[in-house]
Amino acid sequence: MTTQVFPILDKTFVEQLIPQKFPFVMVDKLLLYEEGSVTAGLTIVTDNIFTAEAIFQESGLIEHMAQSVAIYTGYQYFLKNEPAPTGYIGSINGIQIQRLPKLGEDVVTEVTILQEFMGVTLVEMCSTIAGEVIATGKMKTVIAGANE
């Protein structure tokens, strides 16, 4: 296994860390990973399926936040030399969106793991653009088959 240096900007490598595939990939960089937290990013581009009239839509921002959680688990599995598992959103709580990203902006989402047990992960998320908080919330994700 190769030691990764952060940030990881190789989109192909980043895509291997999550189960989603083009055109549903909403993370394009892994900025930081450490035990208990991860920071992922996305540059808003015209051909993103959630970009309409040069604005990244709410559903895309929430999906970006969810994939930022997924990349945490995906990188854990990468470190174990195993494929990224499929996961599902169990619940979303208290999402507050202050503003939507515009074309060309870089969204950075920091995920803090609050609890992780038997394939269920509870996190707190904060998305920013150039240091300005644009969205916050909590999410619970579940790895497929983890409790079977």
mmCIF file of C-alpha atoms in Angstrom:
data_model
loop_
_atom_site.group_PDB
_atom_site.id
_atom_site.type_symbol
_atom_site.label_atom_id
_atom_site.label_comp_id
_atom_site.label_asym_id
_atom_site.label_seq_id
_atom_site.Cartn_x
_atom_site.Cartn_y
_atom_site.Cartn_z
ATOM 1 C CA MET A 1 0.000 0.000 0.000
ATOM 2 C CA THR A 2 1.221 3.450 -0.903
ATOM 3 C CA THR A 3 1.109 6.223 1.663
ATOM 4 C CA GLN A 4 -1.134 9.008 0.449
ATOM 5 C CA VAL A 5 -0.219 12.645 0.788
ATOM 6 C CA PHE A 6 -3.095 15.060 1.330
ATOM 7 C CA PRO A 7 -4.760 16.692 -0.420
ATOM 8 C CA ILE A 8 -5.619 13.948 -2.925
ATOM 9 C CA LEU A 9 -6.756 15.695 -6.107
ATOM 10 C CA ASP A 10 -6.731 12.652 -8.417
ATOM 11 C CA LYS A 11 -10.438 12.340 -9.356
ATOM 12 C CA THR A 12 -10.018 8.748 -10.553
ATOM 13 C CA PHE A 13 -8.541 7.679 -7.220
ATOM 14 C CA VAL A 14 -11.188 9.610 -5.248
ATOM 15 C CA GLU A 15 -13.991 7.950 -7.252
ATOM 16 C CA GLN A 16 -12.653 4.515 -6.254
ATOM 17 C CA LEU A 17 -13.273 5.379 -2.592
ATOM 18 C CA ILE A 18 -17.056 5.710 -2.991
ATOM 19 C CA PRO A 19 -19.647 3.394 -4.527
ATOM 20 C CA GLN A 20 -21.247 6.118 -6.693
ATOM 21 C CA LYS A 21 -20.234 6.365 -10.337
ATOM 22 C CA PHE A 22 -20.421 9.126 -12.946
ATOM 23 C CA PRO A 23 -22.653 11.147 -13.295
ATOM 24 C CA PHE A 24 -23.588 10.798 -9.613
ATOM 25 C CA VAL A 25 -20.124 11.506 -8.144
ATOM 26 C CA MET A 26 -20.330 14.611 -5.939
ATOM 27 C CA VAL A 27 -16.797 14.609 -4.473
ATOM 28 C CA ASP A 28 -13.689 15.223 -6.566
ATOM 29 C CA LYS A 29 -10.997 15.645 -3.918
ATOM 30 C CA LEU A 30 -10.048 14.215 -0.547
ATOM 31 C CA LEU A 31 -8.465 17.064 1.343
ATOM 32 C CA LEU A 32 -7.803 15.442 4.715
ATOM 33 C CA TYR A 33 -8.399 12.133 6.463
ATOM 34 C CA GLU A 34 -7.707 11.330 10.074
ATOM 35 C CA GLU A 35 -9.314 9.038 12.612
ATOM 36 C CA GLY A 36 -12.669 10.602 13.455
ATOM 37 C CA SER A 37 -12.874 13.139 10.635
ATOM 38 C CA VAL A 38 -12.552 13.706 6.929
ATOM 39 C CA THR A 39 -12.605 16.734 4.644
ATOM 40 C CA ALA A 40 -13.744 16.361 1.039
ATOM 41 C CA GLY A 41 -14.283 18.836 -1.751
ATOM 42 C CA LEU A 42 -16.161 19.447 -4.974
ATOM 43 C CA THR A 43 -15.691 22.074 -7.653
ATOM 44 C CA ILE A 44 -19.037 23.075 -9.161
ATOM 45 C CA VAL A 45 -18.967 22.558 -12.934
ATOM 46 C CA THR A 46 -21.508 23.055 -15.739
ATOM 47 C CA ASP A 47 -21.925 19.373 -16.586
ATOM 48 C CA ASN A 48 -22.776 18.337 -13.003
ATOM 49 C CA ILE A 49 -26.301 16.866 -13.067
ATOM 50 C CA PHE A 50 -27.256 18.982 -10.048
ATOM 51 C CA THR A 51 -26.123 22.279 -11.603
ATOM 52 C CA ALA A 52 -28.971 24.348 -13.039
ATOM 53 C CA GLU A 53 -28.608 27.913 -14.315
ATOM 54 C CA ALA A 54 -25.077 28.117 -12.859
ATOM 55 C CA ILE A 55 -26.289 27.158 -9.344
ATOM 56 C CA PHE A 56 -25.609 23.844 -7.583
ATOM 57 C CA GLN A 57 -28.996 22.660 -6.317
ATOM 58 C CA GLU A 58 -29.941 21.701 -2.728
ATOM 59 C CA SER A 59 -30.245 18.003 -3.605
ATOM 60 C CA GLY A 60 -26.716 18.059 -5.029
ATOM 61 C CA LEU A 61 -25.322 19.766 -1.940
ATOM 62 C CA ILE A 62 -26.948 17.185 0.351
ATOM 63 C CA GLU A 63 -25.630 14.370 -1.879
ATOM 64 C CA HIS A 64 -22.155 15.962 -1.722
ATOM 65 C CA MET A 65 -22.392 15.958 2.075
ATOM 66 C CA ALA A 66 -23.465 12.289 2.069
ATOM 67 C CA GLN A 67 -20.606 11.315 -0.253
ATOM 68 C CA SER A 68 -18.203 13.180 2.026
ATOM 69 C CA VAL A 69 -19.331 10.758 4.745
ATOM 70 C CA ALA A 70 -18.959 7.819 2.320
ATOM 71 C CA ILE A 71 -15.396 8.806 1.452
ATOM 72 C CA TYR A 72 -14.445 8.472 5.132
ATOM 73 C CA THR A 73 -15.529 4.825 5.132
ATOM 74 C CA GLY A 74 -14.132 4.283 1.638
ATOM 75 C CA TYR A 75 -10.699 5.520 2.681
ATOM 76 C CA GLN A 76 -10.782 3.267 5.766
ATOM 77 C CA TYR A 77 -11.390 0.306 3.451
ATOM 78 C CA PHE A 78 -8.660 1.510 1.052
ATOM 79 C CA LEU A 79 -6.207 1.437 3.963
ATOM 80 C CA LYS A 80 -7.250 -2.206 4.542
ATOM 81 C CA ASN A 81 -6.879 -2.892 0.793
ATOM 82 C CA GLU A 82 -10.588 -3.724 0.461
ATOM 83 C CA PRO A 83 -13.212 -2.284 -1.944
ATOM 84 C CA ALA A 84 -15.430 0.556 -0.729
ATOM 85 C CA PRO A 85 -18.715 -0.773 0.653
ATOM 86 C CA THR A 86 -22.157 0.407 -0.406
ATOM 87 C CA GLY A 87 -23.902 2.493 2.189
ATOM 88 C CA TYR A 88 -27.247 4.167 2.631
ATOM 89 C CA ILE A 89 -28.445 7.335 4.297
ATOM 90 C CA GLY A 90 -30.321 6.249 7.420
ATOM 91 C CA SER A 91 -31.420 9.733 8.428
ATOM 92 C CA ILE A 92 -30.696 13.400 7.844
ATOM 93 C CA ASN A 93 -31.243 15.853 10.695
ATOM 94 C CA GLY A 94 -31.159 19.598 10.964
ATOM 95 C CA ILE A 95 -29.753 20.372 7.520
ATOM 96 C CA GLN A 96 -29.468 24.125 7.257
ATOM 97 C CA ILE A 97 -28.459 25.616 3.934
ATOM 98 C CA GLN A 98 -27.448 29.273 4.087
ATOM 99 C CA ARG A 99 -26.727 29.551 0.369
ATOM 100 C CA LEU A 100 -26.180 27.416 -2.695
ATOM 101 C CA PRO A 101 -22.825 27.146 -4.477
ATOM 102 C CA LYS A 102 -22.319 28.850 -7.818
ATOM 103 C CA LEU A 103 -20.545 27.621 -10.921
ATOM 104 C CA GLY A 104 -16.772 27.487 -10.388
ATOM 105 C CA GLU A 105 -16.908 27.588 -6.590
ATOM 106 C CA ASP A 106 -15.156 24.979 -4.448
ATOM 107 C CA VAL A 107 -17.293 23.398 -1.751
ATOM 108 C CA VAL A 108 -15.321 21.967 1.172
ATOM 109 C CA THR A 109 -17.144 19.672 3.574
ATOM 110 C CA GLU A 110 -15.728 18.682 6.923
ATOM 111 C CA VAL A 111 -17.257 15.589 8.483
ATOM 112 C CA THR A 112 -16.812 14.802 12.167
ATOM 113 C CA ILE A 113 -17.639 11.265 13.271
ATOM 114 C CA LEU A 114 -19.780 11.431 16.407
ATOM 115 C CA GLN A 115 -20.411 7.706 16.726
ATOM 116 C CA GLU A 116 -19.549 4.577 14.750
ATOM 117 C CA PHE A 117 -20.937 1.160 15.684
ATOM 118 C CA MET A 118 -21.728 -2.022 13.719
ATOM 119 C CA GLY A 119 -21.747 -0.304 10.332
ATOM 120 C CA VAL A 120 -23.830 2.660 11.490
ATOM 121 C CA THR A 121 -22.087 6.032 11.474
ATOM 122 C CA LEU A 122 -23.480 9.240 12.974
ATOM 123 C CA VAL A 123 -21.770 12.403 11.788
ATOM 124 C CA GLU A 124 -21.868 16.159 11.939
ATOM 125 C CA MET A 125 -21.159 17.995 8.675
ATOM 126 C CA CYS A 126 -20.177 21.529 7.779
ATOM 127 C CA SER A 127 -19.821 22.748 4.179
ATOM 128 C CA THR A 128 -17.964 25.950 3.370
ATOM 129 C CA ILE A 129 -16.875 28.014 0.408
ATOM 130 C CA ALA A 130 -13.703 30.062 0.975
ATOM 131 C CA GLY A 131 -14.279 29.786 4.732
ATOM 132 C CA GLU A 132 -17.947 30.899 4.593
ATOM 133 C CA VAL A 133 -20.311 28.320 6.124
ATOM 134 C CA ILE A 134 -22.982 27.475 3.543
ATOM 135 C CA ALA A 135 -24.545 24.325 5.042
ATOM 136 C CA THR A 136 -24.536 22.280 8.249
ATOM 137 C CA GLY A 137 -26.315 19.212 9.519
ATOM 138 C CA LYS A 138 -26.172 15.695 10.920
ATOM 139 C CA MET A 139 -26.506 12.419 9.079
ATOM 140 C CA LYS A 140 -26.649 8.761 9.950
ATOM 141 C CA THR A 141 -25.355 6.280 7.371
ATOM 142 C CA VAL A 142 -25.547 2.514 7.322
ATOM 143 C CA ILE A 143 -23.224 0.127 5.465
ATOM 144 C CA ALA A 144 -25.227 -2.389 3.428
ATOM 145 C CA GLY A 145 -25.290 -5.797 5.085
ATOM 146 C CA ALA A 146 -23.355 -4.614 8.132
ATOM 147 C CA ASN A 147 -25.950 -5.849 10.606
ATOM 148 C CA GLU A 148 -26.880 -9.109 8.865
#
